Short mmCIF file of C-alpha atoms (C1' of nucleotides) in Angstrom, two decimals:
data_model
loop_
_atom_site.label_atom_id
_atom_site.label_comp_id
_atom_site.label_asym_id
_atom_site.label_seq_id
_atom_site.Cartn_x
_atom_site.Cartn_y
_atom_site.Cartn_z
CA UNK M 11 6.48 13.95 -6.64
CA UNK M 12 5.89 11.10 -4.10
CA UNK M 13 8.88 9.64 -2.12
CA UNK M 14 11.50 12.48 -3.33
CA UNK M 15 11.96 13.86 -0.21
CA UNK M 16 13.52 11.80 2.55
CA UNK M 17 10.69 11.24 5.33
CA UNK M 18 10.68 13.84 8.67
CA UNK M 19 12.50 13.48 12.08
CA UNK M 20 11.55 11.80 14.45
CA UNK M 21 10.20 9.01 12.88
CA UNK M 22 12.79 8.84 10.51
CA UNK M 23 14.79 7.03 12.94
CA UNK M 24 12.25 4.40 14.14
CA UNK M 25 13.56 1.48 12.14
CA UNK M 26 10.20 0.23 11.74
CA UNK M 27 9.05 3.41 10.45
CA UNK M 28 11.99 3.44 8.03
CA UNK M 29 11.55 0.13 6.59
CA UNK M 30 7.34 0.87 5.57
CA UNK M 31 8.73 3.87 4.14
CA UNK M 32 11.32 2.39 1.76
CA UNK M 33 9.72 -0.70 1.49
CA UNK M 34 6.50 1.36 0.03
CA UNK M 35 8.67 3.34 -1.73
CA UNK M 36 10.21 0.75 -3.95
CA UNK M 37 7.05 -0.62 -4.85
CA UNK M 38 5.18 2.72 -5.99
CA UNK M 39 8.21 3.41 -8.20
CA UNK M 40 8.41 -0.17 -9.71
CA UNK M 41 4.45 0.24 -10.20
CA UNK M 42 5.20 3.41 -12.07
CA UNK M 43 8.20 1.68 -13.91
CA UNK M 44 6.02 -1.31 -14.82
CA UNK M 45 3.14 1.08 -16.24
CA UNK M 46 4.48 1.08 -19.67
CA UNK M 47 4.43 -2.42 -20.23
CA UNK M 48 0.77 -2.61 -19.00
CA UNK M 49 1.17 -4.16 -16.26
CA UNK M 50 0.55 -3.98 -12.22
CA UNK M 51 2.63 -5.35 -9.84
CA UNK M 52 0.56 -8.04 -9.22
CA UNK M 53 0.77 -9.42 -12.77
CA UNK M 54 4.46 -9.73 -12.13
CA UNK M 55 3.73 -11.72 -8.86
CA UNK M 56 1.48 -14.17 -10.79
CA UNK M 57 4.04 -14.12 -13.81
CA UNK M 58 6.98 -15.10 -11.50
CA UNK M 59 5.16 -17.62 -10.32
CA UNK M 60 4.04 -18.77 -12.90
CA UNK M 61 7.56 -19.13 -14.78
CA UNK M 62 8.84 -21.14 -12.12
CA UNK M 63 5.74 -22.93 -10.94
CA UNK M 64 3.69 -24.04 -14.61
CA UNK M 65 0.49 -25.49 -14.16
CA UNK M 66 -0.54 -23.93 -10.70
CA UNK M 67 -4.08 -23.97 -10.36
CA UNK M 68 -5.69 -20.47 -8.87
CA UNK M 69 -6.00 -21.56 -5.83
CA UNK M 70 -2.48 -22.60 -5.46
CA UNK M 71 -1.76 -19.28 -6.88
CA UNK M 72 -3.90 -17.26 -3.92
CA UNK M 73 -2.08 -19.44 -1.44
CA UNK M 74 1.41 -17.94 -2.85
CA UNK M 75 0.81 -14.81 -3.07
CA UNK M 76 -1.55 -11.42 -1.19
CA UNK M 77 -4.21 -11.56 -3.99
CA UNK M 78 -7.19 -13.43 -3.15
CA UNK M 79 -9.41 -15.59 -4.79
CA UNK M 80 -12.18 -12.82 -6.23
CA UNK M 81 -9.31 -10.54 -7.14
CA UNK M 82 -7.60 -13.49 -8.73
CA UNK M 83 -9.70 -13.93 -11.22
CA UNK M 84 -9.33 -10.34 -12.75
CA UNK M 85 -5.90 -10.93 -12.91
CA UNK M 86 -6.00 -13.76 -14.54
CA UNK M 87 -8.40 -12.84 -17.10
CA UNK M 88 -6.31 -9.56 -17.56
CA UNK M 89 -3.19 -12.10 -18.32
CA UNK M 90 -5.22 -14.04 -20.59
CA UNK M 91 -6.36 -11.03 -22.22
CA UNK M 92 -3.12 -9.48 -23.41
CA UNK M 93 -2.13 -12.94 -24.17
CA UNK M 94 0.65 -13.51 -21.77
CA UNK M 95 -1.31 -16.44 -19.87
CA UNK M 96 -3.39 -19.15 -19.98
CA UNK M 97 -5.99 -20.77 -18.05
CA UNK M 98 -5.52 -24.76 -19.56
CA UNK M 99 -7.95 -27.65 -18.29
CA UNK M 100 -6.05 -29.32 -15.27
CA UNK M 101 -5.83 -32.99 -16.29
CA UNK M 102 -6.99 -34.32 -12.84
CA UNK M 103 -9.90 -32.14 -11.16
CA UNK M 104 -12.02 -30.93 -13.89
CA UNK M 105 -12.90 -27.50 -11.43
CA UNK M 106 -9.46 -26.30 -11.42
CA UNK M 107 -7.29 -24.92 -14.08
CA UNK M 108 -3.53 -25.55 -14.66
CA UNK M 109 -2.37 -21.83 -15.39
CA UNK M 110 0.79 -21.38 -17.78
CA UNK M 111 1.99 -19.01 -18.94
CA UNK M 112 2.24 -18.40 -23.09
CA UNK M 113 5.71 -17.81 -25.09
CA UNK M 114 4.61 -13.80 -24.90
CA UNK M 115 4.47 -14.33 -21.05
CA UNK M 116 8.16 -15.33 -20.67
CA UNK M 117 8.76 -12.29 -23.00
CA UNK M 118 7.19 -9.57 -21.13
CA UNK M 119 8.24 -11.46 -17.63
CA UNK M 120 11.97 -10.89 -18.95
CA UNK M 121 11.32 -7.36 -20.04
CA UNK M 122 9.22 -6.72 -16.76
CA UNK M 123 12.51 -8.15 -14.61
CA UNK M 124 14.61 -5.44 -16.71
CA UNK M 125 12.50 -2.86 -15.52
CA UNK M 126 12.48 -4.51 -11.78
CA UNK M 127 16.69 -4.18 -12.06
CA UNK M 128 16.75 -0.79 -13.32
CA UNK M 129 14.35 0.68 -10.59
CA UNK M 130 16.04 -1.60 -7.75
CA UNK M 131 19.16 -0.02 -9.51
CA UNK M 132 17.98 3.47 -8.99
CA UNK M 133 16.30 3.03 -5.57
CA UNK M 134 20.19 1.44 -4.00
CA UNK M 135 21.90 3.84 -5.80
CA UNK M 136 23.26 5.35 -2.11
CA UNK M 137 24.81 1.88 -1.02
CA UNK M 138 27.82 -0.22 -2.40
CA UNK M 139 28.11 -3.42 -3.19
CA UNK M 140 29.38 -4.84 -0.14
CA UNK M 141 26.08 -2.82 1.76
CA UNK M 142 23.48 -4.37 -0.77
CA UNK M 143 24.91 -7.94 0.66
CA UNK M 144 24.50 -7.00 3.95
CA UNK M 145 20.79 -5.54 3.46
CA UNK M 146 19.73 -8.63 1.64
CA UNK M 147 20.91 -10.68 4.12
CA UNK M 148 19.25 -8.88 6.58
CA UNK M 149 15.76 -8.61 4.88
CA UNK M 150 15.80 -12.34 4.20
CA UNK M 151 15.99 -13.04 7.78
CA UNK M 152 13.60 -10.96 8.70
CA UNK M 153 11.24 -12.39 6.23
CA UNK M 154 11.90 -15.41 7.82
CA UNK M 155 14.18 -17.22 5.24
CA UNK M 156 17.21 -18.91 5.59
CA UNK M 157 20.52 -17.74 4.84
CA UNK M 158 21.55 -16.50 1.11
CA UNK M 159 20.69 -19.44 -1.24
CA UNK M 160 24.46 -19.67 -2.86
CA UNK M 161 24.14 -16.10 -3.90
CA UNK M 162 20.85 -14.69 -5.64
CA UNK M 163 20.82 -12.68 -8.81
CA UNK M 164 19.94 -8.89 -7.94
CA UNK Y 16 -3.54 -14.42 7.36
CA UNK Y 17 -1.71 -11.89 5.65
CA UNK Y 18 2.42 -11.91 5.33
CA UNK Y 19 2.15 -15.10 7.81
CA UNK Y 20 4.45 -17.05 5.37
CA UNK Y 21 7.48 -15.71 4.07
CA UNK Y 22 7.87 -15.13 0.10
CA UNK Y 23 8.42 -17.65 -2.55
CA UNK Y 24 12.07 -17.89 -4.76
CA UNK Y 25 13.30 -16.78 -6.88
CA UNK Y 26 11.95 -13.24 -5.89
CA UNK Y 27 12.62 -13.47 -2.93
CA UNK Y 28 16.25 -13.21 -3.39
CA UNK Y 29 15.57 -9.98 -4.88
CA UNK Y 30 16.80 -7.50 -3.09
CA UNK Y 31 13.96 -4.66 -4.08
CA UNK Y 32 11.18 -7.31 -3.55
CA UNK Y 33 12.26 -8.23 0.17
CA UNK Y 34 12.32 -4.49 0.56
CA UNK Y 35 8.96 -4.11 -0.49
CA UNK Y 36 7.97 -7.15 1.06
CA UNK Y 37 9.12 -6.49 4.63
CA UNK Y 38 7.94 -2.88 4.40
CA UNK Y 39 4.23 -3.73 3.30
CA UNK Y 40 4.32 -6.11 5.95
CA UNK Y 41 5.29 -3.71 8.94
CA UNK Y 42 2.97 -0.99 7.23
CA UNK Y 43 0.32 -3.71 7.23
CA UNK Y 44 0.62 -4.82 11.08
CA UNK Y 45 1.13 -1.26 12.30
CA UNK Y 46 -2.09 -0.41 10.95
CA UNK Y 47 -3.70 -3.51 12.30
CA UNK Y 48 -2.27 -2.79 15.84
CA UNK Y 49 -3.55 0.85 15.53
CA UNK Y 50 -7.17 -0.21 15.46
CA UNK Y 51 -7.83 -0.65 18.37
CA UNK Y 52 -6.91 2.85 18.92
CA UNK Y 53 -9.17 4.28 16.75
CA UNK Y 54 -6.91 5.46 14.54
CA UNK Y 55 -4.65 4.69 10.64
CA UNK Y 56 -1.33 4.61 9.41
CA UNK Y 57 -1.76 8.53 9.00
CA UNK Y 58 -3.04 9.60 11.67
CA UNK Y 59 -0.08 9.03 13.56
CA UNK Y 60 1.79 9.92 10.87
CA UNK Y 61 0.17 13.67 11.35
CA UNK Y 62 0.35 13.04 15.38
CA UNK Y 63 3.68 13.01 14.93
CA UNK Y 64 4.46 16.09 12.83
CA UNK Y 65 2.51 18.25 15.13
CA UNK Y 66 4.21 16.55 18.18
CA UNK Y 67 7.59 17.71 16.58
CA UNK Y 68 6.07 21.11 15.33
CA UNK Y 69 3.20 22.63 16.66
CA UNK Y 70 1.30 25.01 14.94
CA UNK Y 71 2.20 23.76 11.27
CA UNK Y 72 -0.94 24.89 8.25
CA UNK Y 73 -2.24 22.20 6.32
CA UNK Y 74 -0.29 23.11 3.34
CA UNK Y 75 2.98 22.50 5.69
CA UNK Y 76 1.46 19.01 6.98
CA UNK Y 77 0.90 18.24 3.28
CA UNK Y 78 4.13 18.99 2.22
CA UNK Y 79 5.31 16.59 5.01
CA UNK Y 80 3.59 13.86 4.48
CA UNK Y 81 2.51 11.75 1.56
CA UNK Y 82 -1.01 12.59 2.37
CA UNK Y 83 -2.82 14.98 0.06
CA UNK Y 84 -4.73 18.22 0.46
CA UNK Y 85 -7.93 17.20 0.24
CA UNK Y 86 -7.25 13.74 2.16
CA UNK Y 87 -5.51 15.98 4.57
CA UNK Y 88 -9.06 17.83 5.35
CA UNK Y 89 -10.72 14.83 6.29
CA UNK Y 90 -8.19 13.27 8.32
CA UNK Y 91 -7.90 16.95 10.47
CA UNK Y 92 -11.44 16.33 10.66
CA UNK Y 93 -10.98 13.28 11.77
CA UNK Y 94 -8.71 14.02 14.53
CA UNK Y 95 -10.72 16.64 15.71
CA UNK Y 96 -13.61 14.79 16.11
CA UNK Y 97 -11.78 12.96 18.28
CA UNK Y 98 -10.46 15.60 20.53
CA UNK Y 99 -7.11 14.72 19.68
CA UNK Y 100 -6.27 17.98 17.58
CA UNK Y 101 -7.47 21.44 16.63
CA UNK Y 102 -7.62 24.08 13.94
CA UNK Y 103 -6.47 27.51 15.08
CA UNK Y 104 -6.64 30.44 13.43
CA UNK Y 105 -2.99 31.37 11.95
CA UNK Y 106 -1.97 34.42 13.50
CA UNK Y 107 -0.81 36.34 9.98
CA UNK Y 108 -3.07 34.81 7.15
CA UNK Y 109 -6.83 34.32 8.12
CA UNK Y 110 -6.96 31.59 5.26
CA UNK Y 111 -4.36 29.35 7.31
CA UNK Y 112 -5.38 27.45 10.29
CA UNK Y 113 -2.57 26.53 12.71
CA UNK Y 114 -2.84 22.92 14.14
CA UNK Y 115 -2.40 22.05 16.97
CA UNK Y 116 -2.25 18.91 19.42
CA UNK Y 117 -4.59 18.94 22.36
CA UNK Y 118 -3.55 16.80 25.40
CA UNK Y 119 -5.32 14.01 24.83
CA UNK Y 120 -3.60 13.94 21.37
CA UNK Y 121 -0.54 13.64 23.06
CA UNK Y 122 -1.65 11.18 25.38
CA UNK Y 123 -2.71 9.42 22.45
CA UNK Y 124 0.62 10.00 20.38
CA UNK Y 125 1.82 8.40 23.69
CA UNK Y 126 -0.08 5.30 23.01
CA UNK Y 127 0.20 4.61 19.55
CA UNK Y 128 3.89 4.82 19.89
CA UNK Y 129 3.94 2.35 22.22
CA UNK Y 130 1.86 -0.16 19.59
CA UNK Y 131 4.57 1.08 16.97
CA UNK Y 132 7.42 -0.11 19.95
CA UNK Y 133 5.78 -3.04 20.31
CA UNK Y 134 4.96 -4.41 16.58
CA UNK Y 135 8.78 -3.47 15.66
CA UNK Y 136 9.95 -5.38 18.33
CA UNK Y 137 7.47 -8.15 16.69
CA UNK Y 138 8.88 -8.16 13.03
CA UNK Y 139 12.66 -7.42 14.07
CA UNK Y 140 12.78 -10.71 16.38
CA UNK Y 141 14.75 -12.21 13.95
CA UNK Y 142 17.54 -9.77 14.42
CA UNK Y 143 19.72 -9.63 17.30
CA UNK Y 144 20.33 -5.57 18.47
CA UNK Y 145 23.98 -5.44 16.60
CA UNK Y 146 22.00 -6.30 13.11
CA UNK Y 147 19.00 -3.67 14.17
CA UNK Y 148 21.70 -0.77 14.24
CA UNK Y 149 23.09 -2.11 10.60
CA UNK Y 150 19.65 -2.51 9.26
CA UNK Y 151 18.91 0.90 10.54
CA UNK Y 152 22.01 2.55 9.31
CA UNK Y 153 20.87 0.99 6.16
CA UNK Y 154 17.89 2.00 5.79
CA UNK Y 155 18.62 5.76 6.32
CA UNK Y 156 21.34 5.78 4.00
CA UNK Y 157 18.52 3.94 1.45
CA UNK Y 158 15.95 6.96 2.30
CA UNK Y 159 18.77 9.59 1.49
CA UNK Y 160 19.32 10.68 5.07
CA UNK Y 161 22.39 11.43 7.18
CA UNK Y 162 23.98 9.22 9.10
CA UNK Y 163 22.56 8.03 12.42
CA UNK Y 164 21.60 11.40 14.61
CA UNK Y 165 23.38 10.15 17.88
CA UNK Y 166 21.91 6.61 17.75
CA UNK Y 167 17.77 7.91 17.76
CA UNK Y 168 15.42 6.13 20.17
CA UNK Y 169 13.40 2.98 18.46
"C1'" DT U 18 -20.95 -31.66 2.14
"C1'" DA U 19 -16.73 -29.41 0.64
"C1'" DT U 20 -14.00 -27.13 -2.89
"C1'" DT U 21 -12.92 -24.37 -7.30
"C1'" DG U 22 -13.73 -20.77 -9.75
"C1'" DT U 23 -16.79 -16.99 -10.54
"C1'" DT U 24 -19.88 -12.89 -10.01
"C1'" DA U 25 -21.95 -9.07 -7.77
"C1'" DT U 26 -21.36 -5.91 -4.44
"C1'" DA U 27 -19.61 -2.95 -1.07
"C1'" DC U 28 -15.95 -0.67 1.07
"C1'" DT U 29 -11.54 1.84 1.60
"C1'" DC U 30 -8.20 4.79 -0.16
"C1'" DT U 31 -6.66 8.14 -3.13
"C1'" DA U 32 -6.76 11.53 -6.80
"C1'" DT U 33 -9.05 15.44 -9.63
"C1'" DA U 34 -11.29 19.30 -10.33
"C1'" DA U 35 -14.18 22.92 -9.00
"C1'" DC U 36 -15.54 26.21 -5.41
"C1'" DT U 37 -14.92 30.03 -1.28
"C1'" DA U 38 -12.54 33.11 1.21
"C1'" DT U 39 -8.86 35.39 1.66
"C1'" DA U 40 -4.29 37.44 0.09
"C1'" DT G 10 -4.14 36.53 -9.85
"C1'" DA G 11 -2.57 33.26 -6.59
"C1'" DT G 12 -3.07 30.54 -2.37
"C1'" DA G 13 -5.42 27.79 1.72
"C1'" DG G 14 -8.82 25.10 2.68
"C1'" DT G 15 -12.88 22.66 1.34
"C1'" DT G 16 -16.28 19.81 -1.21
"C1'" DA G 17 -17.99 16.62 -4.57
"C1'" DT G 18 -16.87 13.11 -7.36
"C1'" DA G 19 -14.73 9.49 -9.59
"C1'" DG G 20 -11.35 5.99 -9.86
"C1'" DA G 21 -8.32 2.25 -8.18
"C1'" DG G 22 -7.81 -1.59 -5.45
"C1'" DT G 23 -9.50 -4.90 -2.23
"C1'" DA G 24 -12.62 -7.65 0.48
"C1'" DT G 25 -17.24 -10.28 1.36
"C1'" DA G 26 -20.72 -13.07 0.41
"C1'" DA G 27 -23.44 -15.78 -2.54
"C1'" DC G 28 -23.59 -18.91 -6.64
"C1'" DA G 29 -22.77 -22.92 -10.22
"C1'" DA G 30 -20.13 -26.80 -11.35
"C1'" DT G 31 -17.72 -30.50 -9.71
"C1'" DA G 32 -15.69 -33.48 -6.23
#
DNA sequence: TATTGTTATACTCTATAACTATA
DNA sequence: TATAGTTATAGAGTATAACAATA
């Protein structure tokens, strides 16, 4: 349905134009692709941070991410809900909570990353390997990070 | 505020995520620089289809776009309300209208692309003009289309 | 006084289905 | 019967402001 046509001339060759439209792209399919599992893209935001960040309190989780505070909160409690997070006292500051996330978190974070291969899989499908290098690197610096860090995974 | 610091690792050495990433970003600043304007993301998204061709139904702008029929109505409305485009009456199907630009539309058109200009420039800083002309070979290639139409304008 | 998390609320965007007028 | 456009409506998703507990 949406996205399976390529996008109309002219603006198809405004680079700007090109990268919303494949940028937005990607993420309505992996929202699709992640569906399934029961969750929204921004559950795997939090969950990736999470795994590599435990105990981040919500505030420190806002600050990483495009969710804010309000909408924070009804992600979390959607986590907690199906079990794959939880909101623990934080031993210092008795207002915050340390988030972490629960052994059926790093589960369904694993099986969620599957899911993220597969579509990034399907979406590249048109370049080669030597091409997906290239795009990375570009994309990293323009999202303002330094060079390749020894060679990501996907 | 928003997209002001890059993304955290590890997914940012995802290749999908800084595709989405970068994308929502532009999408996000386009449609922050088209404000002032008086206009969204698809309005000029429809300025530009009946820039290219004039006269198309709403059906035809549908099928163009990833804008739906019934969003479609109100964003014709929309532009007609502000002078900047017109339903005509299709010359072989009284149920079609034929829209049209008027010139102020086009002045407008004129406009916004020069905000569009002006915010790519913005987020492709990073990249010297050799690396534009990969990313944008790229990026059509990722969308499914042919190679570069005798190197396009932005 | 300021901050953390929360709630209530409003606002934008989009999608669905039903309706009309034409074909 | 089918199609083009429209309307009404509901559903996500997000943002804003006010609040309670704690610092």
């Amino acid at each position: 349905m949406k996205f399976d046509s390529p996008p109309p001339e002219p603006l198809a060759s405004a680079i700007g134009f090109l990268l919303a439209w494949n940028g937005q792209r990607i993420a309505y399919r992996f929202g699709e692709a992640l569906r399934p599992l029961g969750l929204r893209r921004h559950h795997f935001g939090v969950l990736n941070l999470l795994d590599s960040r435990p105990g981040l309190t919500q505030q420190e989780l806002v600050a990483r991410s495009l969710i804010d505070a309000s909408s924070m909160v009804g992600v979390l409690d959607e986590l907690e809900r199906l079990g794959l997070a939880e909101r623990r006292p934080h031993p210092a500051d008795r207002r915050k909570h340390a988030v972490h996330l629960t052994a059926a978190g790093r589960r369904k974070l694993a099986q969620a990353r599957k899911v993220a291969v597969a579509v990034a899989e399907e979406i590249l499908a048109p370049l080669g390997e030597r091409e997906r290098d290239e795009l990375r690197v570009l994309l990293r610096k323009l999202a303002g990070l330094e060079a390749d860090p020894a060679h990501g995974p996907r």
